[in-house]
Coordinates of C-alpha atoms in Angstrom, one line a residue:
X22 CA 39.4 -44.2 -57.3
X23 CA 35.9 -43.9 -58.2
X24 CA 33.0 -46.0 -56.9
X25 CA 32.5 -49.0 -59.8
X26 CA 30.3 -51.1 -57.7
X27 CA 27.2 -50.2 -59.9
X28 CA 28.7 -51.0 -63.1
X29 CA 28.3 -54.2 -64.9
X30 CA 30.9 -57.0 -65.2
X31 CA 31.7 -56.0 -68.8
X32 CA 32.0 -52.3 -68.0
X33 CA 34.1 -53.3 -64.8
X34 CA 36.2 -55.3 -66.9
X35 CA 36.9 -52.6 -69.6
X36 CA 37.8 -49.9 -66.6
X37 CA 40.5 -52.2 -65.3
X38 CA 41.9 -53.0 -68.8
X39 CA 42.1 -49.3 -69.8
X40 CA 43.7 -48.6 -66.2
X41 CA 46.3 -51.0 -67.0
X42 CA 47.0 -50.1 -70.0
X43 CA 47.3 -46.3 -69.1
X44 CA 49.6 -47.2 -66.0
X45 CA 51.9 -48.9 -68.6
X46 CA 51.8 -46.0 -71.1
X47 CA 52.7 -43.6 -68.3
X48 CA 55.8 -45.8 -67.1
X49 CA 57.1 -45.8 -70.5
X50 CA 56.1 -49.3 -71.7
X51 CA 55.5 -50.5 -75.0
X52 CA 51.4 -50.6 -75.2
X53 CA 50.7 -51.8 -78.8
X54 CA 51.1 -55.5 -77.9
X55 CA 49.4 -54.9 -74.4
X56 CA 46.6 -53.3 -76.4
X57 CA 46.2 -56.2 -78.7
X58 CA 46.2 -58.6 -75.8
X59 CA 43.5 -56.5 -74.1
X60 CA 41.3 -56.5 -77.2
X61 CA 41.5 -52.6 -77.0
X62 CA 41.7 -50.4 -80.1
X63 CA 44.2 -47.8 -80.0
X64 CA 41.6 -44.9 -80.9
X65 CA 39.6 -46.2 -77.7
X66 CA 42.7 -46.0 -75.8
X67 CA 43.9 -42.4 -76.9
X68 CA 40.3 -41.0 -76.3
X69 CA 40.3 -42.6 -72.6
X70 CA 43.7 -40.8 -72.0
X71 CA 42.5 -37.6 -73.1
X72 CA 39.5 -37.9 -70.5
X73 CA 41.9 -38.7 -67.8
X74 CA 43.8 -35.6 -68.2
X75 CA 41.0 -33.3 -69.2
X76 CA 40.3 -30.6 -66.5
X77 CA 37.0 -30.6 -64.7
X78 CA 34.9 -27.4 -63.4
X79 CA 37.3 -27.1 -60.2
X80 CA 40.5 -27.1 -62.8
X81 CA 41.8 -30.1 -61.6
X82 CA 42.1 -33.5 -64.1
X83 CA 39.1 -36.0 -63.9
X84 CA 42.0 -38.8 -63.2
X85 CA 40.4 -42.1 -63.4
X86 CA 37.1 -40.9 -63.4
X87 CA 37.7 -40.5 -67.1
X88 CA 37.5 -44.3 -67.5
X89 CA 33.8 -44.4 -66.3
X90 CA 31.2 -44.9 -69.4
X91 CA 29.2 -42.4 -70.8
X92 CA 31.3 -39.5 -69.4
X93 CA 31.7 -36.5 -71.7
X94 CA 34.1 -33.8 -70.8
X95 CA 32.9 -31.3 -73.3
X96 CA 29.7 -30.7 -75.0
X97 CA 29.0 -32.6 -78.1
X98 CA 29.4 -30.5 -81.6
X99 CA 28.2 -31.6 -85.0
X100 CA 31.0 -31.5 -87.7
X101 CA 29.3 -33.4 -90.4
X102 CA 27.5 -31.4 -93.2
X103 CA 23.7 -31.1 -92.8
X104 CA 21.8 -33.4 -95.3
X105 CA 19.6 -31.3 -97.7
X106 CA 16.4 -33.7 -97.5
X107 CA 15.2 -36.5 -95.1
X108 CA 14.3 -36.7 -91.4
X109 CA 17.1 -38.3 -90.3
X110 CA 21.0 -37.3 -89.7
X111 CA 20.0 -33.9 -88.0
X112 CA 21.5 -34.2 -84.7
X113 CA 23.1 -31.0 -83.9
X114 CA 21.9 -29.3 -86.8
X115 CA 20.5 -26.3 -84.8
X116 CA 23.8 -25.4 -82.8
X117 CA 25.9 -26.2 -86.2
X118 CA 23.8 -23.5 -87.9
X119 CA 23.7 -21.0 -85.1
X120 CA 27.6 -21.2 -84.7
X121 CA 27.9 -20.7 -88.3
X122 CA 25.3 -17.9 -88.6
X123 CA 26.3 -15.9 -85.5
X124 CA 24.2 -12.8 -86.5
X125 CA 21.1 -15.2 -86.3
X126 CA 22.2 -16.7 -83.0
X127 CA 22.7 -13.0 -81.4
X128 CA 19.3 -12.0 -83.0
X129 CA 17.4 -14.8 -81.6
X130 CA 18.9 -14.8 -78.1
X131 CA 18.0 -10.9 -77.8
X132 CA 14.6 -11.9 -79.1
X133 CA 13.9 -14.6 -76.3
X134 CA 15.4 -12.2 -73.3
X135 CA 13.2 -9.2 -74.7
X136 CA 10.1 -11.1 -74.4
X137 CA 10.9 -13.3 -71.5
X138 CA 11.4 -10.0 -69.5
X139 CA 8.0 -8.1 -70.6
X140 CA 6.3 -5.8 -68.3
X141 CA 3.6 -7.1 -65.8
X142 CA 0.3 -8.0 -67.6
X143 CA 1.7 -9.3 -70.9
X144 CA 2.5 -12.7 -72.0
X145 CA 5.7 -14.2 -71.4
X146 CA 8.1 -16.1 -73.9
X147 CA 6.1 -19.0 -76.1
X148 CA 7.7 -21.8 -78.0
X149 CA 5.8 -21.3 -81.2
X150 CA 6.5 -17.5 -81.5
X151 CA 10.2 -18.2 -80.7
X152 CA 10.1 -20.8 -83.7
X153 CA 8.5 -18.2 -86.1
X154 CA 11.0 -15.7 -85.2
X155 CA 13.8 -18.2 -86.1
X156 CA 12.5 -19.0 -89.4
X157 CA 12.0 -15.2 -90.1
X158 CA 15.5 -14.5 -89.2
X159 CA 16.6 -17.4 -91.6
X160 CA 14.5 -16.2 -94.5
X161 CA 16.2 -12.9 -94.4
X162 CA 19.4 -14.9 -95.1
X163 CA 17.8 -17.3 -97.4
X164 CA 14.9 -15.6 -99.4
X165 CA 14.4 -18.7 -101.6
X166 CA 14.1 -21.1 -98.5
X167 CA 16.3 -23.7 -100.3
X168 CA 18.6 -24.8 -97.4
X169 CA 18.1 -26.0 -93.8
X170 CA 16.0 -25.4 -91.8
X171 CA 13.4 -25.0 -94.6
X172 CA 14.2 -28.6 -96.5
X173 CA 13.4 -30.5 -93.2
X174 CA 10.0 -31.6 -92.5
X175 CA 9.2 -29.6 -89.0
X176 CA 11.7 -26.9 -90.0
X177 CA 13.6 -27.3 -86.7
X178 CA 10.7 -26.7 -84.5
X179 CA 11.8 -29.5 -82.0
X180 CA 15.5 -28.2 -82.0
X181 CA 14.0 -24.5 -81.5
X182 CA 11.9 -25.8 -78.5
X183 CA 15.0 -27.5 -76.8
X184 CA 17.0 -24.4 -77.3
X185 CA 14.2 -22.0 -75.9
X186 CA 14.0 -24.2 -72.7
X187 CA 17.8 -24.5 -72.4
X188 CA 17.7 -20.6 -72.5
X189 CA 15.3 -20.2 -70.2
X190 CA 17.0 -22.4 -67.7
X191 CA 20.3 -21.0 -68.1
X192 CA 19.0 -17.3 -67.5
X193 CA 16.6 -18.0 -64.9
X194 CA 17.2 -15.1 -62.6
X195 CA 16.7 -12.5 -65.1
X196 CA 13.2 -13.8 -66.6
X197 CA 11.9 -15.5 -63.3
X198 CA 9.4 -12.4 -62.6
X199 CA 7.8 -12.2 -65.8
X200 CA 8.0 -15.6 -66.7
X201 CA 6.8 -17.4 -63.6
X202 CA 5.3 -14.6 -61.3
X203 CA 6.6 -12.5 -58.5
X204 CA 6.1 -14.9 -56.1
X205 CA 8.5 -17.6 -57.6
X206 CA 11.1 -14.5 -58.4
X207 CA 11.1 -13.9 -54.3
X208 CA 11.5 -17.6 -53.5
X209 CA 14.2 -18.0 -56.0
X210 CA 16.3 -15.4 -54.2
X211 CA 16.6 -17.9 -50.9
X212 CA 18.2 -21.1 -51.0
X213 CA 20.5 -20.4 -53.8
X214 CA 23.5 -21.5 -51.8
X215 CA 25.0 -18.2 -50.9
X216 CA 24.9 -17.6 -47.0
X217 CA 24.2 -13.9 -47.1
X218 CA 22.3 -13.0 -43.7
X219 CA 24.5 -11.0 -41.7
X220 CA 24.3 -12.0 -38.0
X221 CA 24.0 -9.6 -35.0
X222 CA 26.4 -10.1 -32.2
X223 CA 24.8 -7.3 -29.9
X224 CA 22.2 -4.9 -29.9
X225 CA 22.1 -1.9 -32.2
X226 CA 24.8 -4.0 -34.4
X227 CA 22.3 -4.5 -37.1
X228 CA 19.1 -2.5 -37.8
X229 CA 16.8 -3.1 -40.5
X230 CA 14.3 -0.4 -41.9
X231 CA 11.5 -1.4 -44.6
X232 CA 8.5 0.3 -45.7
X233 CA 5.3 -1.7 -46.3
X234 CA 1.6 -0.8 -47.3
X235 CA -1.0 -1.1 -44.6
X236 CA -3.7 -3.4 -45.6
X237 CA -6.6 -0.8 -44.9
X238 CA -7.9 2.3 -46.2
X239 CA -6.9 5.3 -44.3
X240 CA -9.3 8.5 -43.3
X241 CA -8.6 12.1 -42.9
X242 CA -10.9 14.2 -40.7
X243 CA -11.7 17.5 -42.5
X244 CA -13.6 20.3 -40.7
X245 CA -16.3 21.6 -42.9
X246 CA -19.0 24.6 -42.3
X247 CA -21.3 21.8 -41.7
X248 CA -19.2 19.9 -39.4
X249 CA -16.5 17.1 -39.7
X250 CA -16.1 14.9 -42.6
X251 CA -14.1 11.8 -42.9
X252 CA -12.7 11.3 -46.4
X253 CA -10.8 8.0 -47.4
X254 CA -7.0 8.8 -48.6
X255 CA -5.9 5.3 -49.8
X256 CA -3.7 2.8 -48.3
X257 CA -1.2 4.5 -45.7
X258 CA 2.3 3.4 -45.6
X259 CA 4.5 2.4 -42.3
X260 CA 8.3 3.0 -42.2
X261 CA 9.8 0.9 -39.6
X262 CA 13.4 0.8 -37.9
X263 CA 14.1 -2.5 -36.1
X264 CA 16.9 -4.1 -34.1
X265 CA 17.8 -7.4 -35.7
X266 CA 19.7 -8.9 -32.3
X267 CA 16.6 -8.5 -29.7
X268 CA 13.7 -7.9 -32.0
X269 CA 13.3 -4.2 -30.7
X270 CA 11.5 -1.7 -32.7
X271 CA 13.5 1.2 -32.2
X272 CA 11.1 3.6 -34.4
X273 CA 8.4 4.1 -36.9
X274 CA 6.3 6.7 -38.9
X275 CA 3.1 6.4 -40.8
X276 CA 2.8 8.0 -44.1
X277 CA -0.2 9.4 -45.7
X278 CA 1.3 10.3 -48.9
X279 CA 1.3 8.0 -51.7
X280 CA 5.2 7.0 -51.2
X281 CA 7.8 7.8 -48.7
X282 CA 10.6 10.1 -49.3
X283 CA 14.2 10.5 -48.1
X284 CA 13.3 13.0 -45.2
X285 CA 10.7 10.3 -44.1
X286 CA 13.7 7.8 -44.2
X287 CA 15.8 10.4 -42.0
X288 CA 13.0 11.2 -39.7
X289 CA 12.8 7.4 -38.5
X290 CA 16.4 6.8 -38.2
X291 CA 16.4 10.0 -36.0
X292 CA 13.6 8.6 -34.0
X293 CA 15.9 5.5 -33.3
X294 CA 18.7 7.5 -32.4
X295 CA 17.1 9.5 -29.7
X296 CA 15.5 6.4 -28.4
X297 CA 12.0 7.7 -29.1
X298 CA 9.7 5.5 -31.2
X299 CA 6.9 7.8 -31.9
X300 CA 9.2 11.1 -32.3
X301 CA 8.1 11.6 -35.9
X302 CA 4.4 12.1 -34.7
X303 CA 4.5 13.5 -31.3
X304 CA 3.0 16.7 -30.7
X305 CA 4.3 19.4 -28.4
X306 CA 2.0 19.0 -25.7
X307 CA 2.7 15.2 -25.5
X308 CA 5.6 13.8 -23.2
X309 CA 8.1 11.6 -24.9
X310 CA 7.9 8.0 -24.3
X311 CA 11.5 6.8 -24.2
X312 CA 11.8 3.4 -22.4
X313 CA 15.6 2.7 -23.0
X314 CA 16.5 6.4 -21.9
X315 CA 14.7 5.7 -18.7
X316 CA 17.3 3.0 -18.1
X317 CA 20.3 4.5 -19.3
X318 CA 20.4 8.5 -20.6
X319 CA 23.2 7.8 -22.9
X320 CA 20.4 6.0 -25.2
X321 CA 19.0 9.4 -25.9
X322 CA 21.8 9.8 -28.5
X323 CA 22.8 6.3 -29.5
X324 CA 23.7 5.0 -33.1
X325 CA 24.3 1.5 -34.7
X326 CA 27.0 -0.4 -36.5
X327 CA 25.3 -1.6 -39.7
X328 CA 22.0 -0.4 -41.6
X329 CA 20.5 -2.7 -43.8
X330 CA 18.2 -1.2 -46.6
X331 CA 16.9 -2.1 -50.2
X332 CA 18.0 -0.2 -53.2
X333 CA 14.7 1.8 -53.2
X334 CA 15.1 5.4 -54.7
X335 CA 14.6 7.0 -51.0
X336 CA 17.4 4.8 -49.8
X337 CA 19.8 5.9 -52.3
X338 CA 19.4 9.6 -51.8
X339 CA 23.2 11.0 -51.2
X340 CA 21.9 13.2 -48.4
X341 CA 20.6 10.3 -46.6
X342 CA 23.5 7.7 -47.2
X343 CA 26.2 10.4 -46.3
X344 CA 24.8 12.1 -43.4
X345 CA 23.9 8.6 -41.7
X346 CA 27.3 7.1 -42.3
X347 CA 29.0 10.3 -41.5
X348 CA 26.8 10.9 -38.3
X349 CA 26.5 7.3 -36.8
X350 CA 29.6 5.8 -38.1
X351 CA 27.7 3.0 -39.3
X352 CA 27.9 0.8 -42.4
X353 CA 25.1 0.7 -44.9
X354 CA 24.3 -2.3 -46.3
X355 CA 22.0 -2.5 -49.6
X356 CA 20.3 -5.1 -50.9
X357 CA 17.6 -5.7 -53.6
X358 CA 13.9 -4.7 -53.4
X359 CA 11.2 -7.5 -52.8
X360 CA 13.5 -9.7 -50.8
X361 CA 11.6 -10.2 -47.3
X362 CA 14.0 -12.8 -46.1
X363 CA 16.8 -10.2 -46.0
X364 CA 14.9 -7.9 -43.6
X365 CA 12.7 -10.4 -42.2
X366 CA 12.1 -8.9 -38.8
X367 CA 10.8 -5.9 -40.1
X368 CA 8.4 -8.2 -42.4
X369 CA 7.3 -10.1 -39.2
X370 CA 6.3 -7.0 -37.7
X371 CA 4.2 -6.1 -40.5
X372 CA 2.7 -9.7 -40.3
X373 CA 1.9 -9.1 -36.7
X374 CA 0.2 -5.7 -37.4
X375 CA -2.1 -7.8 -39.6
X376 CA -2.7 -10.4 -37.3
X377 CA -3.1 -8.2 -34.0
X378 CA -5.4 -5.4 -35.6
X379 CA -5.7 -4.2 -39.0
X380 CA -7.4 -7.3 -40.3
X381 CA -10.0 -6.8 -37.9
X382 CA -10.9 -3.3 -39.0
X383 CA -13.9 -3.4 -41.6
X384 CA -12.1 -1.0 -44.3
X385 CA -9.4 -3.5 -44.9
X386 CA -8.6 -3.9 -48.7
X387 CA -7.9 -7.5 -49.1
X388 CA -5.3 -9.0 -51.1
X389 CA -6.8 -7.9 -54.3
X390 CA -9.8 -6.4 -56.1
X391 CA -11.5 -9.8 -56.1
X392 CA -10.7 -10.7 -52.6
X393 CA -14.1 -11.6 -50.8
X394 CA -12.7 -9.5 -47.8
X395 CA -12.7 -6.4 -49.7
X396 CA -16.3 -5.1 -49.3
X397 CA -16.4 -1.7 -50.1
X398 CA -13.4 -0.6 -48.1
X399 CA -13.8 3.2 -48.7
X400 CA -17.2 3.3 -47.8
X401 CA -16.4 1.5 -44.8
X402 CA -13.4 3.7 -44.2
X403 CA -15.6 6.9 -44.0
X404 CA -18.3 5.2 -41.7
X405 CA -15.7 4.3 -39.1
X406 CA -14.8 7.7 -37.5
X407 CA -11.3 6.8 -37.2
X408 CA -9.1 9.9 -38.0
X409 CA -5.5 10.0 -39.1
X410 CA -4.3 10.6 -35.7
X411 CA -6.2 7.8 -34.2
X412 CA -4.5 5.5 -36.9
X413 CA -1.1 7.0 -35.6
X414 CA -2.0 6.2 -32.1
X415 CA -3.0 2.8 -33.1
X416 CA 0.3 1.9 -34.6
X417 CA 2.1 3.6 -31.7
X418 CA 0.0 1.1 -29.3
X419 CA 0.7 -2.0 -31.4
X420 CA 4.4 -1.0 -31.3
X421 CA 4.6 -0.9 -27.7
X422 CA 2.6 -4.0 -27.5
X423 CA 5.3 -6.0 -29.9
X424 CA 8.2 -4.6 -27.7
X425 CA 6.4 -6.1 -24.3
X426 CA 5.2 -9.1 -26.0
X427 CA 7.2 -12.5 -24.8
X428 CA 8.1 -14.8 -27.8
X429 CA 10.6 -17.4 -28.7
X430 CA 13.2 -14.9 -30.3
X431 CA 14.2 -13.9 -26.7
X432 CA 14.1 -17.2 -24.9
X433 CA 10.4 -16.8 -23.4
X434 CA 11.2 -12.8 -22.7
X435 CA 9.9 -9.7 -24.2
X436 CA 12.5 -7.6 -26.3
X437 CA 11.7 -4.8 -23.4
X438 CA 12.8 -7.2 -20.7
X439 CA 15.8 -8.4 -22.8
X440 CA 17.1 -4.9 -23.3
X441 CA 16.3 -4.1 -19.7
X442 CA 18.4 -6.9 -18.7
X443 CA 21.4 -5.6 -20.9
X444 CA 21.4 -2.4 -19.8
X445 CA 20.7 -2.7 -16.3
X446 CA 21.1 -6.3 -15.3
X447 CA 24.1 -8.9 -14.9
X448 CA 24.8 -8.7 -18.7
X449 CA 25.4 -5.2 -18.8
X450 CA 29.5 -5.6 -18.9
X451 CA 29.5 -7.9 -21.9
X452 CA 28.2 -5.2 -24.4
X453 CA 29.7 -1.8 -25.8
X454 CA 26.8 0.1 -27.1
X455 CA 27.7 2.5 -29.9
X456 CA 26.9 5.9 -28.1
X457 CA 27.5 9.1 -30.0
X458 CA 29.5 12.0 -29.1
X459 CA 27.5 15.6 -28.7
X460 CA 27.2 17.6 -31.9
X461 CA 29.5 20.1 -32.6
X462 CA 28.2 23.8 -33.1
X463 CA 26.8 24.2 -36.9
X464 CA 26.2 20.4 -36.8
X465 CA 22.8 19.3 -37.5
X466 CA 21.1 15.9 -36.5
X467 CA 19.0 13.6 -38.9
X468 CA 15.9 15.4 -38.0
X469 CA 17.2 18.6 -40.1
X470 CA 18.0 18.7 -43.8
X471 CA 21.2 20.5 -44.8
X472 CA 20.9 23.0 -47.8
X473 CA 23.2 25.4 -49.1
X474 CA 22.1 28.3 -50.6
X475 CA 23.1 31.8 -51.8
X476 CA 22.4 35.0 -50.1
X477 CA 20.9 37.7 -52.5
X478 CA 20.4 41.4 -52.2
X479 CA 20.8 44.8 -53.6
X480 CA 22.6 47.8 -52.4
X481 CA 21.3 50.1 -55.3
X482 CA 17.9 49.2 -54.9
X483 CA 17.6 48.7 -51.3
X484 CA 16.9 45.1 -51.4
X485 CA 18.2 43.6 -48.1
X486 CA 20.1 40.4 -47.9
X487 CA 17.7 37.3 -48.0
X488 CA 17.8 33.9 -49.1
X489 CA 15.2 31.8 -51.0
X490 CA 14.2 28.3 -50.2
X491 CA 11.4 26.3 -52.0
X492 CA 10.4 29.6 -53.7
X493 CA 9.9 31.5 -50.6
X494 CA 12.0 34.3 -49.3
X495 CA 13.7 34.3 -45.8
X496 CA 15.4 36.7 -43.5
X497 CA 15.7 38.1 -40.2
X498 CA 17.0 41.5 -38.8
X499 CA 20.5 39.9 -38.1
X500 CA 20.7 39.0 -41.7
X501 CA 18.8 41.9 -43.0
X502 CA 21.6 44.2 -41.5
X503 CA 24.7 42.6 -42.3
X504 CA 25.4 43.9 -46.1
X505 CA 28.6 42.2 -46.1
X506 CA 27.0 38.6 -46.5
X507 CA 25.8 39.6 -50.0
X508 CA 26.8 36.7 -52.6
X509 CA 27.9 34.4 -49.5
X510 CA 26.6 30.9 -49.1
X511 CA 24.8 29.8 -46.1
X512 CA 24.0 26.4 -44.7
X513 CA 20.4 26.0 -44.0
X514 CA 19.1 23.5 -41.0
X515 CA 16.0 22.8 -42.4
X516 CA 13.3 21.1 -40.0
X517 CA 11.3 19.3 -42.5
X518 CA 8.3 19.2 -40.4
X519 CA 7.9 23.0 -40.1
X520 CA 9.9 25.2 -42.6
X521 CA 8.3 28.3 -41.4
X522 CA 11.3 29.2 -39.5
X523 CA 14.7 27.9 -40.7
X524 CA 18.2 28.1 -38.9
X525 CA 21.0 29.6 -41.1
X526 CA 24.7 29.2 -40.5
X527 CA 27.4 31.1 -42.3
X528 CA 30.4 28.3 -41.6
X529 CA 30.2 27.8 -38.0
X530 CA 28.6 31.0 -37.3
X531 CA 24.8 30.9 -36.2
X532 CA 22.6 33.6 -38.0
X533 CA 19.6 32.9 -36.0
X534 CA 15.9 31.5 -37.1
X535 CA 15.0 33.1 -40.4
X536 CA 11.2 33.4 -40.9
X537 CA 9.3 33.0 -44.2
X538 CA 7.9 35.9 -45.9
X539 CA 4.7 36.7 -47.8
X540 CA 1.7 34.3 -47.4
X541 CA 4.0 31.5 -45.9
X542 CA 4.6 33.6 -42.6
X543 CA 1.4 32.9 -41.1
X544 CA 1.0 29.3 -40.5
X545 CA 3.2 26.3 -39.8
X546 CA 3.7 23.7 -42.9
X547 CA 5.8 21.0 -43.8
X548 CA 8.2 21.0 -46.8
X549 CA 6.1 18.4 -48.6
X550 CA 2.8 20.4 -47.9
X551 CA 4.7 23.6 -49.6
X552 CA 5.4 21.8 -52.7
X553 CA 1.7 20.5 -53.1
X554 CA 0.3 23.8 -52.6
X555 CA 3.1 25.7 -54.8
X556 CA 1.8 23.0 -57.7
X557 CA -1.7 24.1 -57.1
X558 CA -0.9 27.5 -57.1
X559 CA 0.9 27.3 -60.2
X560 CA -2.2 25.3 -61.8
X561 CA -4.5 28.0 -60.4
X562 CA -6.6 25.9 -58.0
X563 CA -6.1 28.1 -55.1
X564 CA -6.4 31.8 -55.5
X565 CA -4.1 33.7 -53.0
X566 CA -2.5 36.9 -52.9
X567 CA 1.1 37.9 -51.4
X568 CA -0.3 38.6 -47.8
X569 CA -3.1 35.9 -46.8
X570 CA -2.6 32.7 -45.4
X571 CA -1.8 30.3 -48.1
X572 CA -1.9 27.3 -45.7
X573 CA -5.1 28.0 -44.4
X574 CA -6.7 28.8 -48.2
X575 CA -5.6 25.2 -48.9
X576 CA -7.4 23.6 -45.9
X577 CA -10.2 25.9 -46.7
X578 CA -10.3 24.6 -50.4
X579 CA -10.5 21.0 -49.2
X580 CA -13.5 21.9 -46.4
X581 CA -15.2 23.6 -49.4
X582 CA -14.8 20.8 -52.1
X583 CA -16.1 18.0 -49.8
X584 CA -18.5 19.9 -47.5
X585 CA -21.4 19.1 -50.1
X586 CA -21.3 15.5 -50.3
X587 CA -21.1 13.0 -47.0
X588 CA -20.5 9.6 -48.9
X589 CA -20.6 9.9 -52.6
X590 CA -18.1 12.1 -53.9
X591 CA -14.6 10.8 -54.7
X592 CA -11.9 13.1 -53.3
X593 CA -8.5 14.1 -54.8
X594 CA -6.3 11.6 -53.0
X595 CA -3.0 13.8 -53.3
X596 CA -4.6 16.9 -51.5
X597 CA -6.3 14.8 -48.8
X598 CA -3.0 12.6 -48.3
X599 CA -0.9 15.9 -48.0
X600 CA -3.5 17.2 -45.4
X601 CA -3.3 13.8 -43.2
X602 CA 0.3 14.1 -43.2
X603 CA -0.3 17.7 -42.1
X604 CA -2.3 17.0 -39.2
X605 CA -0.1 14.4 -37.8
X606 CA 3.3 15.9 -38.6
X607 CA 5.9 16.7 -35.7
X608 CA 5.6 20.5 -34.7
X609 CA 8.3 20.4 -32.1
X610 CA 11.2 22.3 -34.1
X611 CA 13.6 22.6 -31.1
X612 CA 13.0 20.6 -28.1
X613 CA 15.2 18.2 -25.7
X614 CA 13.8 14.7 -25.0
X615 CA 12.6 14.5 -21.5
X616 CA 12.2 11.0 -19.5
X617 CA 8.9 9.9 -18.4
X618 CA 7.4 7.1 -16.5
X619 CA 4.1 7.3 -17.7
X620 CA 3.5 4.0 -19.5
X621 CA 0.3 3.3 -20.9
X622 CA -1.6 -0.1 -21.0
X623 CA -0.7 -1.0 -24.8
X624 CA -3.1 -3.8 -24.8
X625 CA -6.1 -2.1 -23.5
X626 CA -5.2 0.8 -25.9
X627 CA -5.3 -1.3 -28.8
X628 CA -8.6 -2.9 -28.2
X629 CA -10.2 0.4 -27.5
X630 CA -9.2 1.9 -30.6
X631 CA -10.2 -1.1 -32.7
X632 CA -13.5 -1.2 -30.8
X633 CA -14.3 2.4 -31.9
X634 CA -13.1 1.6 -35.3
X635 CA -15.3 -1.2 -35.7
X636 CA -18.3 1.1 -34.5
X637 CA -20.4 2.8 -37.5
X638 CA -22.1 6.0 -37.6
X639 CA -24.7 5.1 -40.3
X640 CA -28.2 4.6 -39.1
X641 CA -31.4 4.5 -40.5
X642 CA -32.9 7.3 -38.4
X643 CA -32.3 10.9 -38.7
X644 CA -30.4 12.6 -36.0
X645 CA -31.7 15.5 -33.9
X646 CA -29.4 17.7 -35.9
X647 CA -31.0 16.7 -39.3
X648 CA -34.4 16.9 -37.8
X649 CA -33.9 20.6 -36.9
X650 CA -32.5 21.2 -40.2
X651 CA -35.0 19.5 -42.0
X652 CA -37.7 21.8 -40.1
X653 CA -36.1 24.9 -41.2
X654 CA -34.2 25.5 -38.1
X655 CA -30.9 24.8 -36.3
X656 CA -32.4 24.5 -32.6
X657 CA -31.4 21.7 -30.4
X658 CA -34.1 19.5 -29.1

C-alpha cells in the first residue's frame, strides 16, 4: 500500500473509490452499478486497472501504486495528425515525425554523436547547429518545404533543443570527455553506484602498476671535447609497482625516453619479484638493496595474486600478459586509462613525490604553458647540474623514504614496520605469501624477453650457422661448428638492457652466450638504443663501417652536435633521451642478488640532492678556465 498522506482530500477520495471498484471487479462482482454510485467513468476505471497490472522496471506489477495521480507507465506518444499551420497543437510533433521518418532520426543521432565526441581542441555540440542539420535532413525529403517543420513559426527549434539535451543526458558516458572536459570524465567514472574496487586481504595479494610523467625537465650529461654539457631531455616518466594492502613500493623505473614500452613494464615486475626496488638501474659495482630479503630470503623470488593494469598498449602486449600470468600465476585485471581512483595508491605516491621533492626543483614545468610556476624550465634544467643518474638516485631515495614514513594507512606505522611485523613478528603465521618455485632449465624470468628465430647458414658457401636479432648477426664457437642446427629454431633469452650477448637455447639444451658481430661487438647497448641507432644509420646521420664501434660513434655525434653551444641550441630530444636511458640502464646481465645491511639515510640523501639541484652554475664572472682560454692558452692559474 503506497503512502498517500501527501495527497489532497479529493485525491485520497478518488484513490479509495478506485481501490474499492478494482477489488470488486477482481472478486467477480458486477461493477456497472458500483461505478455509477461512485461517480467513476468506465474509461477511467479501465485505465486505472491497466496501470495497476502494468510492469515496472523490475518486472513486477505496479499494484496500488498505479492509482496514484500523475503516474505514467509508458512514455507519451502523439497519435493525432500534425496541423499544417499555427502555433498550437504541436505537442509531441518531433517524436511523431522521427518515428515516421526513421532515416532522418538515424542521421540526426549520428550527427549528434559525431559532433559530441570530437577531438580535443574542437568545439562540442551546439543546439543551433543541431537544428540546422535537422532542417537540412528534412529539406532532402521535402524540397518544397511545404510540410512540418517548415510550416511552424520556429521550425521546431525548441523541440530539437529538448531532443538534443535528452540525447546528451542519455549518452553522457560517451560524450563527457569532449563535451565537458577530462576532469568531468574522470570524476564521472567514480560514484556510479557500482562497487568495483578490489579489496586486498594480505600483502602481495593485489599490486598496482602505473606510469606517470614527472613534473620537471630532466637533463642528460654529455661528455664533449670541451667538457661536460647538461642538455634538457624533456619530462621523464616514472613506472611504479605498489602493493595495495600495506602501501609498500615494490619497484620503480625512471624512463628518459618519450614513452614506456612493454620491456620497461617487465623490468619493473621482475624487480618486484626479486625484492629489489631499484633493480632496473643498479650498476654492477653497487650492492642490491633488498629489505624484505634481509628479513626472509624467500622474498627474493616471490609473486603476487592479482595485478592491476590499465588498457594502455604496453600493458596489452601478449609477451607481458602471457608471461606474467604463466610465471607468477597471478590474475591480470585491466581497467580504463585515466582512472586514478582505480590505482589510487600509485597516484598518491606520485603526489607525494611532487610534494616532497620535485616541486622544489627550479626546472618544474607547472600544469601548463601559462602556469606562473613555469619559468623557463629548460634553461633552469641546464643550469642545475643534476644528471640523469642523480635523478634516478633521487627517486630511489624518495621511494625508500616513502616505505619508511609513518602514516594513517598502517595505523601509525610505516610500510616497512608493518611488513617486518608480518614477516618476522607475531603475525607471521597468519599469511601465506605467494613464493615461487625455482626456474627450470631453459626457463627465463621477466628480466629477459623470449624470441624465437631460425638458424641460418650455407654449407656450399661456407657460411657457418648463425642467427639474426634486430638486424645483427650472432654466433659463438659451439653454434658455428654444429652444422646439424641449420634451419632449426632457437629460443633467445634477451636481456633487454644489454643485447651485446644473448643466451640461446634449442629446446632445453643451452647453446651458450652468442655475441653480436660487426660494429655492434664492441660496446654494451640496450635493445632500444640499437633501434635508435639503426634508424640513424638508415637515414644517413651516422657514418660507420662494419667494424668500428657504432655505439661510440653515436655518442660522439651527440657530443659534437652540442659541444659548440652551451645554452641556446635546442637538442634533438629523441637522441638525448636514448643516451639518458643508456647512462642509467642496468648493466648486470647475469648475477645473483645478495643481501646487505648497508641502509642509507633516505631523508639526508633526498635533502642533499635537492639542495645540489637548486644550486645554479651560472655566474656574472668568468671562471679561471675561461680566462685562460680568453688569453690564448689553457694553463691553470
